[in-house]
Tab-separated table of C-alpha atoms in Angstrom:
chain	number	residue	atom	x	y	z
K	1104	MET	CA	0.286	0.268	0.426
K	1105	PRO	CA	1.405	3.537	-0.556
K	1106	PHE	CA	2.763	5.614	2.202
K	1107	ASP	CA	0.961	8.246	3.213
K	1108	GLU	CA	2.480	11.052	5.246
K	1109	SER	CA	0.464	12.708	7.601
K	1110	PRO	CA	-0.091	16.610	7.691
K	1111	SER	CA	2.521	18.863	9.237
K	1112	PRO	CA	0.661	21.100	12.442
K	1113	VAL	CA	2.619	24.501	11.037
K	1114	ALA	CA	1.846	23.622	7.039
K	1115	PRO	CA	-0.464	25.795	5.732
K	1116	LEU	CA	-4.390	23.998	4.850
K	1117	ALA	CA	-5.646	23.691	1.992
K	1118	SER	CA	-8.364	25.185	2.082
K	1119	SER	CA	-5.865	28.531	2.251
K	1120	ARG	CA	-4.914	28.157	-1.547
K	1121	LEU	CA	-8.544	29.382	-2.600
K	1122	TRP	CA	-7.406	33.212	-2.018
K	1123	THR	CA	-4.193	32.595	-3.878
K	1124	ALA	CA	-5.827	30.761	-6.684
K	1125	GLY	CA	-8.882	31.834	-6.780
K	1126	THR	CA	-8.809	35.659	-6.763
K	1127	THR	CA	-9.988	36.099	-10.241
K	1128	GLY	CA	-12.798	33.589	-10.045
K	1129	GLY	CA	-14.059	35.568	-6.720
K	1130	VAL	CA	-13.870	39.084	-7.889
K	1131	ALA	CA	-15.985	37.598	-11.077
K	1132	VAL	CA	-18.592	35.932	-8.793
K	1133	VAL	CA	-19.115	39.120	-6.765
K	1134	VAL	CA	-19.412	41.192	-9.802
K	1135	MET	CA	-22.156	39.051	-11.151
K	1136	LEU	CA	-24.036	38.917	-7.927
K	1137	VAL	CA	-24.079	42.634	-7.799
K	1138	ILE	CA	-25.257	43.060	-11.300
K	1139	ALA	CA	-28.024	40.471	-10.208
K	1140	ALA	CA	-28.935	42.435	-7.506
K	1141	ALA	CA	-29.196	45.340	-10.056
K	1142	ARG	CA	-30.951	43.320	-12.607
K	1143	PRO	CA	-33.857	41.336	-10.757
K	1144	ASP	CA	-35.003	40.285	-14.824
K	1145	ILE	CA	-31.643	38.100	-15.652
K	1146	SER	CA	-30.914	37.666	-11.915
K	1147	ALA	CA	-31.235	34.116	-12.628
K	1148	TRP	CA	-28.801	33.374	-15.114
K	1149	LEU	CA	-26.695	35.561	-13.615
K	1150	ILE	CA	-26.795	33.717	-10.016
K	1151	GLY	CA	-26.300	30.126	-11.960
K	1152	GLY	CA	-23.360	31.698	-13.402
K	1153	ALA	CA	-21.536	32.984	-10.631
K	1154	CYS	CA	-22.095	29.572	-9.068
K	1155	ILE	CA	-20.330	28.127	-11.736
K	1156	VAL	CA	-17.644	30.377	-11.683
K	1157	ALA	CA	-16.936	29.493	-7.919
K	1158	ILE	CA	-17.255	25.837	-8.549
K	1159	VAL	CA	-14.473	25.968	-11.262
K	1160	SER	CA	-12.032	28.270	-9.128
K	1161	TRP	CA	-12.193	25.854	-6.393
K	1162	LEU	CA	-11.292	23.262	-8.315
K	1163	GLY	CA	-8.536	24.825	-9.870
K	1164	ALA	CA	-7.527	25.761	-6.622
K	1165	ARG	CA	-7.167	22.396	-5.122
K	1166	SER	CA	-5.137	20.987	-8.700
K	1167	GLN	CA	-2.214	23.552	-8.313
K	1168	PRO	CA	0.206	24.326	-5.392
K	1169	VAL	CA	0.601	27.782	-4.197
K	1170	ALA	CA	2.913	29.805	-5.964
K	1171	GLY	CA	6.359	29.095	-5.087
K	1172	GLN	CA	5.867	26.619	-3.138
K	1173	ALA	CA	6.861	22.725	-3.816
K	1174	SER	CA	4.819	19.372	-3.685
K	1175	SER	CA	4.987	17.768	0.106
K	1176	ALA	CA	6.098	14.946	-1.604
K	1177	ASP	CA	9.594	16.493	-3.100
K	1178	VAL	CA	10.884	19.119	-0.930
K	1179	PRO	CA	11.246	16.614	2.381
K	1180	ALA	CA	12.706	13.966	-0.142
K	1181	THR	CA	15.444	15.850	-1.741
K	1182	SER	CA	16.449	17.529	1.916
K	1183	ARG	CA	16.245	14.108	3.640
K	1184	HIS	CA	18.690	12.200	1.241
K	1185	GLY	CA	21.068	15.117	1.733
K	1186	ASP	CA	21.095	15.015	5.121
K	1187	ASP	CA	21.621	11.451	5.243
K	1188	GLY	CA	24.851	11.206	4.010
K	1189	ARG	CA	26.203	13.870	5.652
K	1190	LEU	CA	25.010	11.687	8.627
K	1191	LEU	CA	26.465	8.589	7.310
K	1192	ASP	CA	29.602	10.627	6.479
K	1193	SER	CA	29.774	11.600	10.175
K	1194	VAL	CA	29.043	8.484	11.811
K	1195	PHE	CA	31.723	6.987	9.670
K	1196	GLU	CA	34.370	9.289	11.192
K	1197	ALA	CA	33.695	9.341	14.363
K	1198	LEU	CA	33.729	5.656	15.020
K	1199	ASP	CA	36.631	4.850	17.403
K	1200	ASP	CA	37.400	1.480	15.514
K	1201	PRO	CA	39.486	1.709	11.995
K	1202	VAL	CA	37.109	0.966	9.201
K	1203	LEU	CA	38.350	0.988	5.297
K	1204	ILE	CA	36.371	0.591	2.232
K	1205	ILE	CA	38.596	-1.229	-0.493
K	1206	SER	CA	38.127	-1.570	-4.109
K	1207	GLY	CA	39.460	-4.865	-5.992
K	1208	GLY	CA	40.666	-4.001	-9.683
K	1209	GLU	CA	42.124	-7.043	-10.917
K	1210	ALA	CA	41.960	-10.297	-9.719
K	1211	ASP	CA	45.366	-11.549	-10.313
K	1212	ASP	CA	47.079	-8.037	-9.273
K	1213	ILE	CA	47.299	-7.020	-5.695
K	1214	ALA	CA	49.096	-3.788	-6.653
K	1215	GLY	CA	45.424	-2.802	-7.602
K	1216	ARG	CA	43.917	-3.042	-3.989
K	1217	ARG	CA	43.165	0.696	-3.459
K	1218	ILE	CA	41.387	2.262	-0.303
K	1219	VAL	CA	38.501	4.301	-1.414
K	1220	LEU	CA	37.291	5.027	1.650
K	1221	ALA	CA	39.333	5.217	5.122
K	1222	ASN	CA	37.986	7.075	8.567
K	1223	ARG	CA	39.816	9.304	11.097
K	1224	ALA	CA	40.805	6.062	13.172
K	1225	ALA	CA	41.719	3.969	10.317
K	1226	ARG	CA	43.791	6.940	9.116
K	1227	GLU	CA	45.767	7.198	12.559
K	1228	LEU	CA	46.611	3.785	12.893
K	1229	LEU	CA	47.745	3.351	9.376
K	1230	ARG	CA	49.228	6.657	8.466
K	1231	VAL	CA	47.168	6.592	5.171
K	1232	PRO	CA	44.856	9.438	3.847
K	1233	ARG	CA	41.265	9.362	3.448
K	1234	GLU	CA	40.987	8.254	-0.307
K	1235	GLY	CA	43.135	6.568	-3.376
K	1236	MET	CA	46.470	4.788	-1.371
K	1237	LEU	CA	47.389	1.465	-2.878
K	1238	LEU	CA	46.233	-1.322	0.337
K	1239	VAL	CA	49.985	-3.184	0.477
K	1240	SER	CA	51.274	0.077	1.422
K	1241	ALA	CA	49.268	0.583	4.210
K	1242	MET	CA	49.026	-3.212	5.372
K	1243	ARG	CA	51.531	-6.300	4.452
K	1244	ASP	CA	49.489	-8.955	6.873
K	1245	PRO	CA	49.243	-11.635	4.302
K	1246	ASN	CA	46.266	-13.276	6.587
K	1247	VAL	CA	44.357	-9.955	6.235
K	1248	LEU	CA	44.947	-9.440	2.515
K	1249	GLU	CA	43.755	-12.958	1.864
K	1250	ALA	CA	40.370	-12.254	3.645
K	1251	ILE	CA	40.007	-9.201	1.742
K	1252	ASP	CA	40.520	-11.314	-1.559
K	1253	GLU	CA	37.711	-13.363	-0.395
K	1254	ALA	CA	35.650	-11.040	0.095
K	1255	LEU	CA	36.492	-9.239	-2.868
K	1256	PHE	CA	36.056	-11.561	-5.635
K	1257	GLY	CA	35.079	-14.915	-3.374
K	1258	GLY	CA	31.890	-12.703	-1.688
K	1259	ILE	CA	32.902	-14.631	1.531
K	1260	SER	CA	33.134	-12.685	4.898
K	1261	ARG	CA	35.956	-13.724	7.076
K	1262	THR	CA	37.504	-12.966	10.452
K	1263	THR	CA	40.993	-13.054	11.092
K	1264	ASP	CA	43.789	-11.967	13.819
K	1265	TYR	CA	46.246	-8.592	12.893
K	1266	ALA	CA	49.317	-7.466	14.501
K	1267	ALA	CA	50.376	-3.634	14.074
K	1268	GLY	CA	54.520	-3.290	14.269
K	1269	GLY	CA	56.282	-1.114	15.797
K	1270	SER	CA	57.835	-1.227	19.349
K	1271	ARG	CA	54.758	-1.091	20.939
K	1272	ALA	CA	52.559	-4.431	19.851
K	1273	ARG	CA	49.173	-4.319	19.403
K	1274	HIS	CA	46.307	-6.598	18.813
K	1275	TRP	CA	43.374	-6.197	16.548
K	1276	LYS	CA	40.570	-8.446	15.237
K	1277	ALA	CA	40.119	-7.795	11.515
K	1278	TRP	CA	36.841	-8.633	10.103
K	1279	VAL	CA	36.100	-8.379	6.246
K	1280	ARG	CA	32.765	-8.440	4.585
K	1281	PRO	CA	32.027	-7.986	0.954
K	1282	LEU	CA	29.549	-5.078	-0.383
K	1283	PRO	CA	27.368	-4.703	-3.124
K	1284	SER	CA	28.382	-2.039	-5.771
K	1285	PRO	CA	25.890	-0.394	-8.185
K	1286	GLU	CA	28.572	-0.110	-11.125
K	1287	GLY	CA	29.672	-3.820	-10.372
K	1288	ALA	CA	33.160	-3.143	-9.117
K	1289	ALA	CA	34.277	-5.305	-6.383
K	1290	LEU	CA	34.434	-3.721	-2.824
K	1291	ALA	CA	35.021	-4.705	0.665
K	1292	LEU	CA	34.596	-3.799	3.878
K	1293	LEU	CA	37.808	-3.720	6.344
K	1294	GLY	CA	37.084	-3.064	10.094
K	1295	LEU	CA	39.916	-3.663	12.915
K	1296	ARG	CA	38.647	-4.177	16.714
K	1297	ASP	CA	41.304	-3.588	18.923
K	1298	GLU	CA	41.585	-6.500	21.359
K	1299	THR	CA	45.044	-5.933	22.703
K	1300	ASP	CA	43.788	-5.542	26.208
K	1301	VAL	CA	42.541	-9.170	26.570
K	1302	ARG	CA	45.507	-10.469	24.984
K	1303	ARG	CA	47.602	-8.770	27.774
K	1304	MET	CA	45.280	-9.619	30.333
K	1305	GLU	CA	45.648	-13.778	28.927
K	1306	LEU	CA	49.255	-13.351	28.995
K	1307	MET	CA	49.708	-11.574	32.279
K	1308	ARG	CA	47.863	-14.337	33.774
K	1309	VAL	CA	49.639	-17.040	32.312
K	1310	ASP	CA	53.278	-14.903	33.139
K	1311	PHE	CA	52.213	-14.210	36.478
K	1312	LEU	CA	51.554	-17.586	37.379
K	1313	ALA	CA	54.191	-19.315	35.895
K	1314	ASN	CA	56.964	-16.437	36.992
K	1315	ALA	CA	55.188	-16.803	40.491
K	1316	SER	CA	55.243	-20.518	40.575
K	1317	HIS	CA	59.160	-20.652	39.457
K	1318	GLU	CA	60.423	-17.854	41.727
K	1319	LEU	CA	58.743	-18.819	44.685
K	1320	ARG	CA	59.376	-22.421	45.034
K	1321	THR	CA	62.969	-21.929	46.565
K	1322	PRO	CA	62.208	-19.697	49.650
K	1323	LEU	CA	58.886	-21.743	49.926
K	1324	ALA	CA	61.101	-24.799	50.355
K	1325	SER	CA	63.516	-23.287	52.751
K	1326	LEU	CA	61.022	-22.029	55.168
K	1327	SER	CA	59.393	-25.275	55.217
K	1328	GLY	CA	62.529	-26.683	55.956
K	1329	PHE	CA	63.075	-24.306	58.550
K	1330	ILE	CA	59.867	-24.662	59.951
K	1331	GLU	CA	60.666	-28.743	60.489
K	1332	THR	CA	63.896	-27.890	61.878
K	1333	LEU	CA	62.340	-25.472	64.535
K	1334	LYS	CA	60.023	-27.885	65.413
K	1335	GLY	CA	62.551	-30.698	66.005
K	1336	HIS	CA	66.120	-30.763	67.861
K	1337	ALA	CA	66.838	-26.839	67.205
K	1338	ARG	CA	63.100	-26.241	69.586
K	1339	ASP	CA	65.338	-25.832	72.323
K	1340	ASP	CA	68.584	-24.289	70.799
K	1341	PRO	CA	67.860	-20.501	71.282
K	1342	ALA	CA	70.846	-19.304	69.238
K	1343	ALA	CA	69.837	-21.610	66.756
K	1344	ARG	CA	66.201	-20.794	66.855
K	1345	ASP	CA	67.372	-16.870	66.321
K	1346	ARG	CA	69.365	-17.475	63.164
K	1347	PHE	CA	66.755	-19.683	61.727
K	1348	LEU	CA	63.785	-16.956	62.592
K	1349	ASP	CA	66.493	-14.565	61.080
K	1350	ILE	CA	66.769	-16.554	57.242
K	1351	MET	CA	62.773	-16.964	57.670
K	1352	ALA	CA	62.303	-13.446	57.878
K	1353	ALA	CA	64.705	-12.596	55.286
K	1354	GLN	CA	63.256	-15.263	52.626
K	1355	ALA	CA	59.491	-13.843	53.262
K	1356	GLU	CA	60.589	-10.572	52.965
K	1357	ARG	CA	62.005	-11.526	49.343
K	1358	MET	CA	58.549	-13.166	48.110
K	1359	SER	CA	57.087	-9.997	49.200
K	1360	ARG	CA	59.216	-7.988	47.191
K	1361	LEU	CA	58.913	-10.617	44.631
K	1362	VAL	CA	55.205	-10.449	44.425
K	1363	ALA	CA	55.162	-6.630	44.602
K	1364	ASP	CA	57.817	-6.773	41.962
K	1365	LEU	CA	55.602	-8.985	39.803
K	1366	LEU	CA	52.182	-7.338	40.036
K	1367	SER	CA	53.802	-4.038	39.131
K	1368	LEU	CA	55.421	-5.432	36.095
K	1369	SER	CA	51.733	-7.236	34.766
K	1370	ARG	CA	49.975	-3.973	35.505
K	1371	ILE	CA	52.853	-1.435	33.300
K	1372	GLU	CA	52.662	-4.642	31.038
K	1373	LEU	CA	48.935	-3.859	30.679
K	1374	ASN	CA	48.699	-0.365	30.060
K	1375	GLU	CA	51.725	-0.176	27.613
K	1376	HIS	CA	49.862	0.725	24.589
K	1377	ILE	CA	48.323	3.047	26.184
K	1378	PRO	CA	50.431	6.618	26.206
K	1379	PRO	CA	50.676	8.509	29.583
K	1380	SER	CA	49.044	12.247	29.262
K	1381	GLY	CA	50.738	13.799	32.390
K	1382	ARG	CA	53.629	16.218	32.620
K	1383	VAL	CA	56.339	15.514	34.316
K	1384	ASP	CA	59.361	17.386	35.246
K	1385	LEU	CA	62.342	14.925	35.314
K	1386	GLY	CA	65.111	17.212	36.959
K	1387	ARG	CA	62.503	17.457	40.251
K	1388	ALA	CA	62.018	13.447	39.920
K	1389	ALA	CA	65.441	12.665	39.860
K	1390	ALA	CA	66.060	15.129	42.775
K	1391	ASP	CA	63.040	13.057	44.666
K	1392	VAL	CA	65.298	9.910	43.872
K	1393	VAL	CA	67.859	10.991	45.312
K	1394	ASP	CA	66.332	12.034	48.306
K	1395	ALA	CA	64.508	9.114	48.681
K	1396	LEU	CA	67.424	7.024	48.342
K	1397	SER	CA	69.973	8.776	50.782
K	1398	VAL	CA	69.472	6.669	53.624
K	1399	LEU	CA	70.269	3.154	51.542
K	1400	SER	CA	73.480	5.105	49.913
K	1401	GLN	CA	74.397	6.638	53.498
K	1402	ASP	CA	74.403	3.019	54.867
K	1403	LYS	CA	76.642	1.561	51.666
K	1404	GLY	CA	78.536	4.268	52.327
K	1405	VAL	CA	78.157	5.853	48.287
K	1406	SER	CA	77.858	9.281	47.242
K	1407	ILE	CA	75.109	10.365	45.083
K	1408	HIS	CA	76.012	13.181	42.660
K	1409	LEU	CA	73.096	14.892	40.722
K	1410	ALA	CA	73.214	17.149	37.995
K	1411	ALA	CA	69.898	17.994	36.792
K	1412	PRO	CA	68.915	21.323	34.740
K	1413	GLU	CA	65.748	22.977	34.881
K	1414	GLY	CA	63.058	22.675	31.599
K	1415	GLY	CA	63.527	18.782	31.101
K	1416	ARG	CA	59.369	18.156	30.654
K	1417	ILE	CA	58.264	15.545	29.213
K	1418	THR	CA	54.741	13.950	28.892
K	1419	GLY	CA	54.435	11.021	31.185
K	1420	ASP	CA	53.265	9.188	34.420
K	1421	ARG	CA	55.345	10.567	37.722
K	1422	ASP	CA	54.976	7.680	39.512
K	1423	GLU	CA	56.162	5.544	36.787
K	1424	ILE	CA	59.321	8.099	35.645
K	1425	VAL	CA	60.202	8.402	39.444
K	1426	GLN	CA	60.361	4.014	39.372
K	1427	VAL	CA	62.785	4.200	36.024
K	1428	ILE	CA	65.016	6.376	37.962
K	1429	GLN	CA	65.277	4.834	41.635
K	1430	ASN	CA	65.291	1.342	40.087
K	1431	LEU	CA	68.475	2.572	37.582
K	1432	ALA	CA	70.052	4.089	40.698
K	1433	ASP	CA	69.209	1.553	43.067
K	1434	ASN	CA	71.072	-0.869	40.955
K	1435	ALA	CA	73.939	1.705	40.949
K	1436	ILE	CA	74.324	1.795	44.661
K	1437	LYS	CA	74.170	-1.954	44.583
K	1438	TYR	CA	77.195	-2.360	42.555
K	1439	SER	CA	79.015	0.177	43.955
K	1440	THR	CA	82.123	-0.035	46.363
K	1441	THR	CA	82.043	1.522	49.724
K	1442	GLY	CA	83.428	5.582	49.219
K	1443	ALA	CA	82.382	4.960	45.241
K	1444	ILE	CA	80.065	7.896	43.596
K	1445	VAL	CA	77.107	7.357	41.666
K	1446	GLU	CA	76.546	10.084	38.992
K	1447	ILE	CA	73.297	10.910	37.913
K	1448	GLY	CA	72.878	13.186	35.089
K	1449	LEU	CA	69.907	14.944	32.818
K	1450	ASP	CA	70.196	16.260	29.351
K	1451	ILE	CA	67.749	17.909	27.593
K	1452	GLY	CA	67.204	18.985	24.492
K	1453	LEU	CA	68.761	16.425	21.837
K	1454	ASP	CA	67.939	14.976	18.770
K	1455	ALA	CA	67.675	11.433	18.096
K	1456	ASP	CA	71.380	10.671	17.203
K	1457	ARG	CA	72.756	12.754	20.084
K	1458	ALA	CA	70.559	11.124	23.252
K	1459	THR	CA	71.838	7.810	21.617
K	1460	ALA	CA	75.549	9.243	21.055
K	1461	PRO	CA	77.936	6.930	23.458
K	1462	ARG	CA	78.568	8.326	26.694
K	1463	MET	CA	81.466	6.006	27.938
K	1464	PRO	CA	84.396	5.955	26.087
K	1465	GLY	CA	86.071	2.284	25.223
K	1466	ALA	CA	83.106	0.617	26.658
K	1467	THR	CA	80.791	-1.919	25.280
K	1468	ARG	CA	77.413	-0.190	24.240
K	1469	LEU	CA	74.216	-1.752	23.500
K	1470	SER	CA	70.021	-0.623	22.734
K	1471	LEU	CA	67.670	-2.174	25.119
K	1472	LEU	CA	65.092	-0.740	23.623
K	1473	THR	CA	64.797	1.470	20.650
K	1474	PRO	CA	62.057	3.874	19.812
K	1475	ASP	CA	59.870	4.527	16.653
K	1476	ARG	CA	62.069	7.593	15.210
K	1477	GLU	CA	59.817	10.857	14.875
K	1478	ILE	CA	60.859	13.873	12.486
K	1479	GLY	CA	61.410	17.039	14.703
K	1480	VAL	CA	61.434	15.241	17.917
K	1481	ARG	CA	63.964	16.497	21.120
K	1482	TYR	CA	64.545	14.524	23.881
K	1483	ALA	CA	65.592	14.432	27.344
K	1484	ALA	CA	68.044	11.718	28.688
K	1485	VAL	CA	68.352	10.576	32.183
K	1486	THR	CA	71.981	8.901	32.943
K	1487	VAL	CA	72.637	6.942	36.064
K	1488	ARG	CA	76.327	5.593	36.039
K	1489	ASP	CA	78.500	3.590	38.275
K	1490	HIS	CA	81.737	2.794	39.053
K	1491	GLY	CA	81.370	-0.531	40.664
K	1492	PRO	CA	82.537	-4.272	38.573
K	1493	GLY	CA	80.985	-3.751	35.636
K	1494	MET	CA	79.310	-6.107	33.265
K	1495	ALA	CA	80.894	-8.288	30.311
K	1496	ARG	CA	79.532	-7.941	26.787
K	1497	GLU	CA	77.773	-11.441	27.060
K	1498	HIS	CA	75.730	-10.178	29.861
K	1499	LEU	CA	74.092	-7.117	27.822
K	1500	PRO	CA	71.635	-8.237	25.801
K	1501	ARG	CA	69.451	-10.199	28.664
K	1502	LEU	CA	69.838	-7.490	31.315
K	1503	THR	CA	65.680	-6.641	30.605
K	1504	GLU	CA	64.858	-10.601	31.061
K	1505	ARG	CA	62.923	-11.587	33.739
K	1506	PHE	CA	65.033	-12.600	36.405
K	1507	TYR	CA	68.197	-13.051	34.643
K	1508	ARG	CA	71.148	-11.455	37.325
K	1509	VAL	CA	74.472	-10.748	36.604
K	1510	GLU	CA	77.087	-13.216	37.901
K	1511	GLY	CA	77.599	-12.540	42.121
K	1512	GLN	CA	74.051	-11.657	42.337
K	1513	LYS	CA	72.766	-15.341	42.135
K	1514	SER	CA	74.505	-16.246	45.198
K	1515	GLY	CA	72.700	-14.160	47.328
K	1516	GLU	CA	75.601	-11.492	47.201
K	1517	ARG	CA	73.164	-8.673	46.606
K	1518	ALA	CA	69.258	-8.645	47.024
K	1519	GLY	CA	66.985	-8.199	44.197
K	1520	THR	CA	64.187	-9.750	42.708
K	1521	GLY	CA	65.841	-9.624	38.778
K	1522	LEU	CA	62.855	-7.527	37.633
K	1523	GLY	CA	64.190	-4.300	38.192
K	1524	LEU	CA	65.490	-3.501	34.539
K	1525	ALA	CA	62.330	-5.651	32.886
K	1526	ILE	CA	59.946	-2.878	34.640
K	1527	VAL	CA	62.292	0.082	33.176
K	1528	LYS	CA	62.102	-1.683	29.761
K	1529	HIS	CA	58.407	-2.053	30.117
K	1530	ILE	CA	57.577	1.815	31.444
K	1531	ILE	CA	59.968	3.385	28.965
K	1532	ASN	CA	58.055	1.711	26.119
K	1533	ARG	CA	55.030	3.014	27.639
K	1534	HIS	CA	56.746	6.574	26.951
K	1535	ARG	CA	58.018	6.243	23.749
K	1536	GLY	CA	61.419	6.486	24.510
K	1537	GLY	CA	64.434	4.419	24.580
K	1538	LEU	CA	67.037	2.342	26.777
K	1539	ILE	CA	71.079	1.860	25.986
K	1540	VAL	CA	73.869	0.291	28.590
K	1541	GLU	CA	77.496	0.661	28.246
K	1542	SER	CA	79.838	-1.089	30.641
K	1543	SER	CA	83.285	-2.292	30.712
K	1544	PRO	CA	84.697	-4.927	33.111
K	1545	GLY	CA	86.064	-2.972	36.002
K	1546	GLU	CA	84.881	0.015	34.606
K	1547	GLY	CA	81.419	0.178	35.989
K	1548	ALA	CA	78.468	0.571	34.088
K	1549	LEU	CA	76.096	3.681	32.319
K	1550	PHE	CA	72.328	3.709	31.536
K	1551	THR	CA	70.648	6.155	29.292
K	1552	ALA	CA	67.096	6.453	29.795
K	1553	TYR	CA	65.613	8.911	26.807
K	1554	PHE	CA	62.255	9.879	26.691
K	1555	PRO	CA	60.484	12.509	24.207
K	1556	MET	CA	60.140	16.286	25.421
K	1557	THR	CA	56.836	18.078	24.948
K	1558	ASP	CA	56.144	20.439	22.590
K	1559	ASP	CA	55.004	23.505	24.523
K	1560	ARG	CA	58.921	24.228	25.923
K	1561	THR	CA	61.558	22.616	23.575
K	1562	PRO	CA	64.743	23.890	24.563
K	1563	SER	CA	67.839	24.826	21.751
K	1564	PRO	CA	69.755	21.968	22.059
K	1565	MET	CA	72.608	21.655	24.690
K	1566	PRO	CA	76.207	22.117	23.344
K	1567	ALA	CA	78.490	19.168	23.101
């Protein structure tokens, strides 16, 4: 059945058209009635003629719209179609998930796949223009390309996994759907749904259980053995009891530190792909770390020298930046001998080459984390140098592995969980920075953590 539109409450009534369309007829009717009143002998003919003119004028007014006014079926339809196009474009741009429309070209020509349209989220993720770019220039995952071909030329809908490249891995679920085209061209719709948080939660549970069960096994076995000893022949030996209780307290403290570090590492890894939004002054953060470690350094007989100019502002989470500097400084104090000096420095306004330049002549140097390079970015670099035993070349690549310890720590000579540098690496990665280690046996070690500076106050480079 045809669709009948209900009249608008503000639209003019159909009867209002009689005056506009029937003005001439109305004047004629009035004139004929006046004449009929003046000439009674022909009044019957005049009244009949006036009725005929009135009927014809009324019918004409109903069949013609008001001058300058379009029909009710045309105007709303035209404006409605235009508004729908703009609304759909706005919705397409506002989607948080990356969405692309792809054309096929020839079936055997993979270089013919082009991006017909990409929304804002897709342009930011893949760094592509809104339209016209080759698909293989933006995405080279073979599984996704295969799914697109099946949708373009086979009409098959598919879902597959997609891992974005870069130093911060992100996991996406890619879904592809064929699109009908009025011109007969092959089109497909590609959408990406971010599943990074879900994947990281799964990995966090698995890693935490594996690491906790492995690392807690030794202290738990020690505690069980000492408890059995205290219940047995050491029950009445006060000296042995006190010694065993001290060892048990140390093991319990080690387990507490281990669990705390594992939870901290898991939390950092979970949010590693989310860039921070706060502002941090690196100089003040380093000064706070020096104050916090003053008791530890005095007990060890180690001096801390801080050289931090003002102006080293970065985008970051202050608590995490403090944790980076504190972990590096804490390691430097542990490896320093009595009377040694730990040097903490800050260089600001550096380009990428100067941020990664060697700072310890003659030492072995290795980049433990390298960020994605961006043109025009200036960096602030925090350096922590100790004058301890140093490390051999073969140890450097494994420093940021979980629970890896350089020879000397394994015997319990230095307390630690083996997670400090792993935490440092993941925090720096979240802040889009880099980490470099330089070391030489007998000369100590130097760690450099550098971060991109904020755009509001980027100082000029410091002289070399």
